[in-house]
Amino acid sequence: MEKISVITGVGVPLKRSNVDTDQIIPAEFLKRVTKTGFEDALFQRWRQDPDFVLNHEPFSTGTVLVAGMDFGTGSSREHAVWALRDYGFRAVIAPRFADIFRGNSGKQGLLTVVVPEPVVEAIWAEIDANPGIEVTVDLVNRSVSCGDVHSPFDIDDYTRWRLMEGLDDIGLTLRHQSDIDEFETHRESWRPTTLPAR
Amino acid sequence: MNATDSGTHQPRTLAQKVWDAHRVVTGENGEPDLIYIDLHLVHEVTSPQAFDGLRLAGRPVRRPDLTIATEDHNTPTLNITEQIADPTSRTQIETLRANAKEFGIRLHSLGDIEQGIVHVVGPQLGLTQPGITVVCGDSHTSTHGAFGAMAFGIGTSEVEHVLATQTLPLKPFKTMAITVNGHLRDGVTAKDIILAVIAKIGTGGGQGYVLEYRGSAIEELSLDGRMTICNMSIEAGARAGMVAPDETTFAYLKGRPHAPQGADWDAAVEYWKTLPTDPGATFDAEVIIDGDALEPFVTWGTNPGQGVALSDTVPNPADIADPNDRAAAERALEYMDLTPGTPMKSIPVDQVFMGSCTNSRIEDLRAFASVIKGKKLAPGVKLMVVPGSARVRLEAEAEGIDKIVEEFGGEWRFAGCSMCLGMNPDQLEPGERCASTSNRNFEGRQGKGGRTHLVSPLVAAATAIRGTLSSPWDVE
């Protein structure tokens, strides 16, 4: 995974709450068996509306999405993250994210940044006043800035370290292989197994 | 540490006990805990890229014997012996078959007696048990919490992680008690409880929490009803929902193919009885619901928190104080083509969908059939009944439920996820309105431009008879 420190790019205002993963990528695109090439599927239905933000310049090439409350609710589809990433987004800012979406983002190096609702609204106002303005997400200093808006954001040390080092979770877990082996020796005989089939 | 080694005398919640019993490594300095996974359920949509990752890294599946796969999201519910028409759906199913074979994973394919929706198959085989950890690349994995398991949905990267290591690095969840006191009236069901809970706490209200449903109205539910409630925990933003195991749970499990047997059964039950939340244990939050006051419920909007009692009217966004909620309501009413003040029961539907991992088990089908028996489907309304698994379908047919559905004027289909999310040909047409026993009323979820009202099987049945959204109290 790519190492992340500071992300700067055109901010895209998505002034909606409860943007669910069915809107981020409709189910028909989940039939693919590849992990890339989902850019065409991102917000596919909303993009058919000429007024949708990504159909306007300078937003079509934006890289920092600024969304309303409860972004990424619903399905566990990691395809939602792949679609945002493949389109070119590198960070999403919102007052609150759905847990599974946030976890999935972390695995793919898509930064999810939680700031209070007034900060999101202030960034929207900056973008409205100056479309094309860049938003900077600084993981090193845990801060977001856009025009006159400057805000810290919380991220735990472990997640920050993992993102900054670009580390892969499976590799990290396999450091504990002997602990897993040891745990399995105590697993009770009555716990379920799928094989042999009964 | 093994499961029966409690490790502490502090009163603990059910969720904390299951967590503690599965902690392989305790995270230090802000690192997550490493949690062991007892059961990994796999389906065709969220697994292909995970198996690809294993292949690229040259890693095997660590525990094929704790892994089981089924085909559900893409599978047709008609003509299942023919080749799947949509080439991309067919490729995805064929990819799962090839991966299962290559990595030695048990798979129940279309046509197999154990095929069905992954969250119906696990419990019916007796694989879902109290006190275990269950994951699946599907957000509705929360269903399995009905047994007192810790069960949650994961993304594809985590699917690969579990396949490779049988563990997940996780930060502990907070706990929230959802206490439903009193007794449900006739015609009010588990689905109405959970829709009322989500309407109360919102789609983000459970974020970061494991919900534990408790109280007399929960204790009186069957396992099928408890699964309906836990299933939709994710719709309140929670990762998992749980119900403490009790005699109802043990009776459900006893004799199922993968339930413990003989001395193992006794040992398991002894352990399961230690799982309920200790007196004096504290939750991070609590919500109390009056079960006596609940009525049949229905959603009017495009997220599952936008719901009201069926006896109510379409809300007026102008009455909503929060500006974001108001904007969301305005947008939802425009999409749903509804006018504030309209009685919910006057809204006509084009389709009724009876199925999904929320409400497709035998008890759901029995409830639905009990209302429609001897009646006729409202003119102009289409009805599709999709059992959750091939086995549920057979069981229902043995009881004559298929005949009741067909004589009523509905279609009796084969098992799968079907119109819950429309990955197979079962979809709404643009503008069509559907009373659906599924879990999500998102824009376009059941088909592009489709409009979804989430309801219980009893409400779905009454609606199919009357042609407008209806309560079971409205039909004889």
XYZ file of C-alpha atoms in Angstrom:
674
model
C 0.000 0.000 0.000
C 1.199 3.509 -0.846
C 2.568 5.576 2.050
C 0.450 8.620 2.926
C 1.611 11.857 4.545
C -0.066 14.943 3.068
C -2.888 14.958 0.515
C -3.744 18.131 -1.352
C -6.305 18.412 -4.111
C -9.455 20.045 -5.403
C -12.251 19.730 -2.846
C -15.556 18.300 -4.062
C -18.640 19.239 -2.008
C -21.175 16.413 -1.698
C -23.900 18.131 0.292
C -25.871 15.084 1.303
C -26.178 13.049 4.466
C -26.545 9.254 4.552
C -24.655 8.638 1.316
C -25.062 4.858 1.307
C -22.845 2.393 -0.511
C -25.645 1.588 -2.978
C -25.322 5.216 -4.169
C -21.518 5.120 -4.174
C -21.637 2.015 -6.374
C -24.877 0.270 -7.421
C -25.036 -3.514 -7.000
C -24.906 -4.236 -10.732
C -21.180 -3.312 -10.685
C -20.402 -5.787 -7.918
C -20.454 -8.659 -10.386
C -16.941 -7.917 -11.544
C -14.203 -10.186 -10.235
C -11.386 -7.637 -10.593
C -10.194 -5.140 -7.987
C -9.582 -2.135 -10.248
C -11.356 -0.273 -13.017
C -14.407 0.833 -11.003
C -14.118 4.564 -11.827
C -17.054 4.410 -14.247
C -19.275 2.956 -11.527
C -18.717 5.662 -8.906
C -22.012 7.451 -8.102
C -23.163 5.986 -11.405
C -26.844 6.888 -11.045
C -26.265 10.369 -9.664
C -23.774 11.083 -12.455
C -26.592 10.707 -14.975
C -28.002 13.940 -13.553
C -26.273 16.866 -15.344
C -26.503 18.901 -12.136
C -24.509 16.368 -10.109
C -21.345 17.904 -8.698
C -18.917 15.607 -10.523
C -20.421 16.738 -13.831
C -19.230 20.282 -13.177
C -15.782 21.740 -13.595
C -13.511 22.067 -11.739
C -14.893 19.216 -9.630
C -14.608 16.352 -12.102
C -10.912 16.021 -11.302
C -11.257 16.558 -7.549
C -9.394 14.317 -5.125
C -10.829 15.284 -1.720
C -14.525 14.560 -1.204
C -16.292 16.636 1.449
C -19.559 14.937 2.446
C -22.372 15.163 4.991
C -23.175 13.060 8.048
C -23.046 9.243 7.933
C -21.080 8.653 4.755
C -20.757 5.043 3.533
C -23.711 3.491 5.343
C -25.196 0.146 4.332
C -23.463 -2.701 2.581
C -19.949 -3.965 3.360
C -18.942 -3.755 -0.319
C -15.300 -2.692 -0.504
C -16.103 -1.888 -4.128
C -17.325 1.484 -2.797
C -13.781 2.269 -1.711
C -12.288 0.896 -4.918
C -14.643 3.102 -6.965
C -13.692 6.258 -5.038
C -10.005 5.366 -5.283
C -10.146 4.474 -8.975
C -11.951 7.715 -9.777
C -9.076 9.573 -8.168
C -10.261 10.385 -4.659
C -7.576 10.113 -2.005
C -9.468 11.386 1.016
C -13.068 11.748 2.199
C -13.990 14.292 4.869
C -17.273 13.881 6.781
C -18.705 14.390 10.279
C -19.275 10.625 10.687
C -18.626 7.463 8.682
C -20.164 4.021 8.769
C -17.784 1.629 10.522
C -17.329 -0.964 7.784
C -16.753 1.664 5.090
C -14.158 3.347 7.267
C -12.372 0.066 7.927
C -12.372 -0.798 4.230
C -10.959 2.634 3.359
C -8.051 2.117 5.694
C -7.127 -1.114 3.922
C -6.891 0.693 0.576
C -5.181 3.894 1.664
C -8.273 6.056 1.174
C -8.090 8.493 4.065
C -11.331 9.039 6.007
C -11.221 12.239 8.002
C -13.769 12.958 10.726
C -14.312 16.623 11.568
C -17.283 18.285 13.297
C -20.291 19.196 11.145
C -19.595 22.986 11.347
C -16.136 22.368 9.875
C -17.624 20.463 6.952
C -20.090 23.302 6.401
C -17.275 25.861 6.574
C -15.294 23.935 3.955
C -18.404 23.775 1.746
C -18.693 27.566 2.101
C -15.050 28.017 1.091
C -15.578 25.829 -1.970
C -18.816 27.652 -2.884
C -16.997 30.984 -2.688
C -14.020 29.737 -4.623
C -14.757 26.601 -6.683
C -11.591 24.682 -7.417
C -9.982 25.635 -4.119
C -7.701 22.945 -2.782
C -8.204 21.064 0.448
C -5.202 19.750 2.347
C -5.350 16.754 4.652
C -2.165 16.499 6.661
C -1.828 13.100 8.285
C 1.514 14.009 9.863
C 0.037 16.951 11.776
C -3.520 15.544 11.911
C -5.041 18.651 10.389
C -7.351 19.728 7.582
C -7.180 23.086 5.867
C -9.068 24.834 3.096
C -8.860 28.593 2.594
C -9.454 30.177 5.976
C -10.661 26.918 7.539
C -8.145 25.060 9.663
C -9.171 22.150 11.838
C -7.449 19.331 13.658
C -8.828 15.817 13.236
C -8.534 12.747 15.433
C -6.909 9.586 14.248
C -5.462 6.967 16.536
C -1.705 6.490 16.567
C -1.800 2.941 15.276
C -3.947 3.632 12.212
C -1.918 6.756 11.435
C 1.353 4.835 11.686
C 0.027 2.027 9.481
C -1.141 4.500 6.802
C 2.055 6.545 6.929
C 4.148 3.390 6.575
C 1.828 1.886 3.961
C 1.724 -1.399 5.897
C -0.343 -4.415 4.937
C -2.516 -5.861 7.707
C -1.963 -9.503 6.820
C 1.793 -9.051 7.074
C 1.379 -7.378 10.463
C -0.863 -10.176 11.752
C 1.476 -12.917 10.582
C 4.035 -11.604 13.086
C 1.684 -13.259 15.599
C 1.497 -16.620 13.857
C 2.815 -18.530 16.886
C 0.155 -16.877 19.102
C -2.536 -18.012 16.679
C -1.097 -21.550 16.654
C -1.087 -21.559 20.452
C -4.675 -20.224 20.654
C -5.905 -22.997 18.357
C -4.505 -25.720 20.605
C -7.020 -24.631 23.285
C -10.037 -24.420 20.999
C -12.803 -26.549 22.545
C -13.838 -29.712 20.721
C -17.502 -28.672 20.683
C -16.910 -25.506 18.701
C -18.313 -25.845 15.193
C -16.381 -26.956 12.131
C -17.679 -26.927 8.568
C -15.701 -30.013 7.562
C -16.442 -32.818 7.366
C -19.911 -31.860 6.181
C -22.663 -33.407 8.282
C -6.693 -18.421 26.995
C -9.696 -20.573 26.309
C -13.350 -19.720 26.418
C -14.166 -21.038 29.845
C -11.280 -19.153 31.434
C -13.088 -15.975 32.413
C -9.902 -14.209 33.437
C -11.680 -11.581 35.527
C -14.350 -11.237 38.188
C -15.640 -7.888 36.967
C -19.241 -8.132 35.769
C -19.158 -8.307 31.981
C -21.618 -7.987 29.138
C -22.313 -10.813 26.694
C -20.290 -8.975 24.040
C -17.312 -8.527 26.369
C -17.331 -12.218 27.275
C -17.257 -13.313 23.646
C -14.546 -10.766 22.875
C -12.382 -11.852 25.803
C -12.689 -15.512 24.833
C -11.362 -14.785 21.333
C -8.511 -12.429 22.065
C -5.374 -14.033 20.655
C -3.165 -11.010 21.262
C -3.995 -8.039 23.467
C -3.132 -4.853 21.628
C -0.698 -2.563 23.403
C 0.208 1.058 22.738
C -2.949 1.686 20.740
C -2.645 -1.423 18.603
C -5.861 -3.353 18.018
C -6.545 -6.709 19.655
C -6.147 -9.757 17.458
C -9.468 -11.643 17.530
C -9.916 -15.283 16.531
C -12.718 -16.061 14.071
C -14.685 -19.283 14.620
C -16.777 -19.244 11.462
C -16.182 -17.566 8.111
C -19.092 -17.483 5.672
C -18.295 -16.793 2.033
C -20.390 -15.868 -1.015
C -19.621 -15.031 -4.617
C -19.730 -11.219 -4.563
C -17.150 -10.137 -1.984
C -14.695 -13.041 -2.255
C -13.112 -13.188 -5.761
C -10.593 -10.406 -5.118
C -9.738 -11.935 -1.722
C -8.858 -15.301 -3.250
C -6.855 -13.463 -5.915
C -4.890 -11.783 -3.134
C -4.071 -15.161 -1.570
C -2.903 -16.499 -4.918
C -0.676 -13.478 -5.531
C 0.939 -13.856 -2.109
C 1.173 -17.643 -2.332
C -0.890 -18.053 0.857
C -3.245 -20.978 1.615
C -6.570 -20.745 3.452
C -5.526 -21.329 7.057
C -8.712 -23.105 8.200
C -10.899 -24.452 5.387
C -12.698 -26.383 8.141
C -13.959 -23.114 9.650
C -15.058 -21.753 6.276
C -18.184 -22.394 4.206
C -19.432 -20.860 0.979
C -22.786 -20.557 -0.723
C -24.121 -18.903 -3.861
C -26.836 -16.368 -3.157
C -26.552 -12.769 -4.396
C -26.468 -13.445 -8.148
C -28.443 -16.636 -8.367
C -31.645 -16.678 -10.431
C -34.876 -17.649 -8.683
C -36.398 -19.139 -11.840
C -35.120 -21.901 -14.151
C -32.213 -22.687 -11.867
C -31.120 -25.721 -13.830
C -30.388 -23.619 -16.906
C -27.163 -21.729 -17.475
C -27.210 -18.290 -15.759
C -28.162 -15.842 -18.509
C -26.159 -12.783 -17.400
C -22.527 -13.504 -18.337
C -21.061 -11.360 -15.532
C -23.218 -13.093 -12.904
C -22.252 -16.436 -14.369
C -18.558 -15.542 -14.258
C -18.801 -14.529 -10.623
C -20.495 -17.808 -9.659
C -18.007 -19.829 -11.691
C -15.152 -17.935 -10.045
C -16.432 -18.936 -6.599
C -16.700 -22.562 -7.697
C -13.123 -22.543 -8.995
C -11.813 -20.833 -5.855
C -13.637 -23.215 -3.518
C -12.162 -26.161 -5.381
C -8.633 -24.727 -5.457
C -8.593 -23.773 -1.758
C -10.541 -26.767 -0.416
C -13.612 -24.889 0.796
C -17.036 -26.459 1.239
C -19.465 -24.873 -1.216
C -23.209 -25.224 -1.601
C -24.019 -24.403 -5.204
C -27.278 -23.552 -6.886
C -29.386 -26.710 -6.934
C -27.827 -28.116 -3.746
C -30.205 -28.775 -0.819
C -28.100 -26.527 1.472
C -27.833 -23.630 -1.006
C -29.383 -20.349 0.017
C -28.756 -16.964 1.540
C -25.555 -17.244 3.534
C -27.252 -15.925 6.704
C -30.021 -18.497 6.460
C -27.664 -21.395 5.705
C -25.290 -20.946 8.690
C -28.023 -21.110 11.342
C -30.018 -23.896 9.688
C -26.917 -26.125 9.585
C -26.320 -25.480 13.281
C -22.959 -23.825 12.523
C -24.022 -20.557 14.125
C -23.731 -21.125 17.872
C -23.686 -19.049 21.053
C -20.415 -17.448 22.026
C -18.653 -17.869 18.684
C -17.267 -15.193 16.385
C -18.723 -15.100 12.871
C -17.679 -12.956 9.922
C -18.727 -12.708 6.301
C -18.154 -10.210 3.519
C -21.703 -9.000 3.958
C -23.027 -6.366 6.329
C -26.024 -8.491 7.342
C -23.737 -10.949 9.099
C -25.105 -9.268 12.231
C -28.006 -11.754 11.809
C -26.041 -14.481 13.603
C -25.885 -12.435 16.804
C -29.379 -13.781 17.530
C -27.651 -16.860 18.984
C -25.398 -14.842 21.285
C -22.569 -14.950 18.769
C -20.422 -11.927 17.925
C -21.079 -11.576 14.210
C -20.233 -8.742 11.879
C -19.771 -7.856 8.240
C -16.348 -7.231 6.759
C -14.906 -5.910 3.499
C -12.991 -7.902 0.925
C -9.546 -7.016 2.351
C -10.704 -8.435 5.669
C -12.112 -11.522 3.931
C -8.615 -12.139 2.595
C -7.184 -11.469 6.048
C -9.465 -14.050 7.678
C -8.833 -16.609 4.945
C -5.089 -16.207 5.495
C -4.933 -15.927 9.302
C -8.357 -16.904 10.793
C -8.100 -13.669 12.822
C -8.865 -9.970 12.509
C -7.172 -6.998 14.160
C -10.009 -5.111 15.878
C -10.486 -2.295 18.336
C -13.035 -3.154 21.048
C -16.594 -2.035 20.340
C -18.713 -0.025 22.749
C -21.880 -1.705 24.049
C -25.468 -0.471 23.909
C -28.423 -2.172 25.562
C -31.679 -2.018 23.599
C -34.285 -3.037 26.131
C -37.732 -3.865 24.764
C -40.121 -4.218 27.668
C -43.681 -5.507 27.672
C -45.294 -7.854 25.168
C -45.957 -7.457 21.459
C -49.581 -7.296 20.424
C -50.905 -9.761 17.832
C -49.872 -8.535 14.412
C -46.744 -6.807 15.721
C -43.507 -8.662 15.020
C -39.735 -8.580 15.329
C -39.533 -6.512 12.135
C -41.670 -3.797 13.689
C -39.390 -3.734 16.744
C -36.247 -3.183 14.704
C -37.823 -0.616 12.372
C -38.987 1.298 15.454
C -35.509 1.046 17.011
C -33.848 2.441 13.876
C -36.422 5.224 13.579
C -35.631 6.119 17.199
C -31.807 6.034 17.194
C -31.189 6.840 13.514
C -29.009 5.246 10.858
C -25.868 6.362 12.692
C -27.128 5.894 16.257
C -25.446 2.524 16.700
C -22.147 3.556 15.147
C -19.227 2.016 17.047
C -21.526 -0.138 19.194
C -22.504 -3.738 19.592
C -26.215 -3.693 20.390
C -27.566 -6.184 22.920
C -31.323 -6.646 22.581
C -32.942 -7.642 25.852
C -36.182 -7.402 27.797
C -39.367 -9.456 27.880
C -40.444 -8.740 24.295
C -37.076 -10.035 23.018
C -37.067 -13.085 25.296
C -40.477 -14.072 23.956
C -39.265 -14.095 20.346
C -38.264 -17.231 18.485
C -34.786 -17.494 16.977
C -36.225 -16.551 13.569
C -37.575 -13.323 15.063
C -34.344 -12.603 16.917
C -32.450 -13.065 13.649
C -34.699 -10.479 11.967
C -33.810 -7.962 14.663
C -30.077 -8.643 14.769
C -30.002 -8.642 10.953
C -30.938 -4.974 10.763
C -28.540 -3.787 13.500
C -26.308 -2.597 10.670
C -29.144 -0.333 9.514
C -28.733 1.549 12.800
C -25.019 1.836 12.028
C -23.993 -0.861 14.543
C -21.428 -3.484 13.616
C -23.257 -6.229 15.487
C -26.420 -7.042 17.398
C -26.722 -9.797 19.975
C -29.315 -11.607 22.057
C -28.294 -13.659 25.090
C -28.631 -17.399 24.506
C -31.397 -19.124 26.461
C -33.497 -22.290 26.394
C -35.125 -21.109 23.141
C -31.651 -20.942 21.581
C -30.622 -24.357 22.846
C -33.870 -25.937 21.626
C -33.342 -24.409 18.171
C -29.823 -25.827 17.937
C -30.347 -29.292 19.372
C -30.104 -31.942 16.699
C -29.001 -29.640 13.875
C -26.303 -31.202 11.664
C -23.372 -29.232 13.104
C -24.621 -28.730 16.648
C -22.487 -30.453 19.293
C -23.554 -33.989 20.196
C -23.424 -36.202 23.258
C -20.921 -35.059 25.902
C -19.917 -32.154 23.668
C -23.517 -30.909 23.763
C -23.542 -30.926 27.553
C -20.198 -29.115 27.723
C -21.351 -26.561 25.197
C -24.644 -25.844 26.985
C -22.811 -25.478 30.268
C -20.580 -22.848 28.658
C -23.419 -21.143 26.790
C -25.247 -20.635 30.086
C -22.319 -18.540 31.338
C -22.610 -16.092 28.449
C -25.530 -13.784 29.360
C -24.582 -10.345 30.633
C -23.734 -10.426 34.353
C -25.936 -8.528 36.802
C -24.199 -5.242 37.468
C -22.377 -5.117 34.143
C -22.582 -1.671 32.576
C -23.343 -0.691 29.019
C -21.953 2.432 27.385
C -25.483 3.421 26.381
C -29.053 2.189 26.791
C -32.260 2.674 24.834
C -35.626 1.571 26.185
C -38.586 0.691 23.968
C -42.125 0.051 25.172
C -43.090 -3.178 23.434
C -46.745 -2.873 24.491
C -47.094 0.355 22.498
C -45.547 -0.871 19.245
C -47.663 -0.994 16.094
C -46.978 -2.388 12.631
C -44.329 -0.149 11.115
C -43.361 1.010 7.629
C -40.698 3.231 6.062
C -41.640 6.252 3.955
C -38.173 7.416 2.884
C -34.875 6.257 1.436
C -33.036 5.224 4.557
C -34.257 2.687 7.120
C -34.508 5.330 9.845
C -37.230 7.139 7.923
C -40.163 5.133 9.265
C -43.528 5.595 11.001
C -46.355 3.479 12.352
C -48.649 2.330 9.535
C -51.511 4.209 11.172
C -49.541 7.442 10.714
C -49.125 9.812 7.770
C -46.227 10.799 5.524
C -44.293 13.316 7.635
C -43.880 16.946 6.679
C -40.199 17.905 6.310
C -41.103 21.387 7.563
C -41.739 19.811 10.976
C -38.190 18.415 11.180
C -35.910 20.658 13.243
C -32.485 19.407 12.147
C -31.652 21.079 8.788
C -29.747 18.064 7.458
C -32.541 15.660 8.395
C -35.045 18.046 6.832
C -33.083 18.225 3.580
C -32.758 14.427 3.559
C -36.522 14.083 4.119
C -37.334 16.512 1.291
C -35.068 14.640 -1.053
C -36.498 11.280 0.047
C -40.117 12.384 -0.488
C -39.249 13.635 -3.962
C -37.619 10.309 -4.825
C -40.478 8.345 -3.274
C -43.076 10.597 -4.946
C -44.974 11.119 -1.688
C -46.848 14.136 -0.334
C -46.685 15.129 3.348
C -49.840 14.316 5.271
C -50.845 11.366 3.081
C -52.050 8.455 5.240
C -49.493 5.648 4.845
C -52.335 3.175 4.375
C -53.625 5.012 1.301
C -50.379 4.474 -0.636
C -50.836 1.926 -3.450
C -48.060 -0.512 -4.359
C -47.109 -2.247 -7.610
C -45.202 -5.146 -6.094
C -44.812 -7.084 -2.896
C -41.486 -8.811 -2.197
C -41.466 -11.493 0.480
C -37.900 -12.648 1.113
C -34.287 -11.594 1.965
C -31.974 -12.498 4.854
C -34.197 -10.349 7.081
C -37.444 -12.278 6.565
C -37.191 -15.482 4.518
C -37.058 -18.183 7.156
C -39.809 -20.741 7.662
C -41.556 -18.778 10.378
C -41.698 -15.696 8.122
C -43.245 -17.750 5.342
C -45.760 -19.301 7.738
C -46.782 -15.866 9.020
C -47.192 -14.530 5.499
C -49.186 -17.579 4.385
C -51.481 -17.402 7.423
C -52.724 -13.977 6.298
C -53.134 -14.642 2.551
C -54.608 -18.135 2.837
C -57.889 -18.306 0.940
C -57.594 -14.685 -0.240
C -56.752 -13.172 -3.629
C -53.904 -10.881 -4.631
C -55.070 -7.307 -5.272
C -55.592 -6.618 -9.010
C -52.534 -5.121 -10.703
C -50.156 -6.075 -7.899
C -47.294 -8.513 -8.442
C -46.101 -10.782 -5.627
C -42.863 -12.712 -5.426
C -42.124 -15.075 -2.530
C -38.475 -16.129 -2.275
C -37.513 -18.590 0.463
C -34.143 -18.002 2.140
C -32.716 -21.409 1.329
C -33.461 -24.507 -0.681
C -34.181 -26.311 2.593
C -36.618 -23.651 3.800
C -38.307 -23.909 0.406
C -38.749 -27.667 0.777
C -39.979 -27.305 4.330
C -42.543 -24.712 3.219
C -43.682 -26.927 0.356
C -44.196 -29.817 2.766
C -46.593 -27.505 4.647
C -48.394 -26.462 1.462
C -47.210 -22.847 1.592
C -46.231 -22.893 -2.091
C -49.824 -23.801 -3.008
C -51.226 -21.056 -0.784
C -48.967 -18.494 -2.503
C -49.846 -19.707 -5.999
C -53.581 -19.920 -5.348
C -53.401 -16.399 -3.959
C -51.873 -15.246 -7.266
C -48.218 -14.894 -6.272
C -45.035 -16.405 -7.649
C -43.208 -19.087 -5.673
C -39.501 -18.857 -6.446
C -36.197 -20.596 -5.728
C -33.906 -19.436 -2.923
C -31.535 -16.461 -2.963
C -31.106 -12.762 -2.193
C -33.310 -11.884 -5.167
C -35.040 -8.508 -5.165
C -33.500 -7.357 -1.895
C -30.708 -5.899 -3.992
C -31.520 -6.882 -7.558
C -28.196 -8.427 -8.568
C -30.134 -11.160 -10.332
C -33.011 -10.498 -12.785
C -35.507 -9.819 -9.943
C -35.731 -6.029 -10.023
C -38.250 -3.227 -9.837
C -38.931 -1.137 -12.932
C -38.280 2.612 -12.666
C -41.051 4.276 -10.666
C -42.488 1.014 -9.334
C -43.437 0.984 -5.669
C -42.802 -2.113 -3.561
C -43.733 -3.287 -0.082
C -40.673 -5.331 0.783
C -39.732 -7.515 3.741
C -36.053 -6.756 3.058
C -33.714 -4.409 4.921
C -32.799 -1.406 2.779
C -34.985 1.230 1.142
C -32.045 3.048 -0.447
C -32.588 4.817 -3.784
C -32.485 2.251 -6.563
C -31.644 -0.624 -4.239
C -34.310 -2.954 -5.699
C -33.854 -1.690 -9.233
C -33.057 1.664 -10.804
C -35.789 4.177 -9.946
C -37.617 1.647 -7.742
C -39.330 2.813 -4.545
C -39.153 0.604 -1.467
C -41.251 0.517 1.701
C -39.787 -1.800 4.331
C -42.379 -3.899 6.147
C -42.897 -7.125 8.104
C -44.191 -10.325 6.470
C -47.626 -9.699 8.039
C -47.788 -6.168 6.625
C -46.536 -7.441 3.255
C -49.354 -10.006 3.226
C -52.056 -7.484 4.183
C -50.700 -5.100 1.548
C -50.801 -7.816 -1.117
C -54.498 -8.393 -0.331
C -55.564 -4.751 -0.248
C -53.175 -3.261 -2.820
C -52.294 -0.364 -0.546
C -49.895 -0.418 2.413
C -51.932 -2.217 5.065
C -51.722 -3.528 8.571
C -52.606 -7.118 9.420
C -55.250 -5.470 11.621
C -56.996 -4.320 8.417
C -57.713 -7.814 7.129
C -59.927 -10.500 8.574
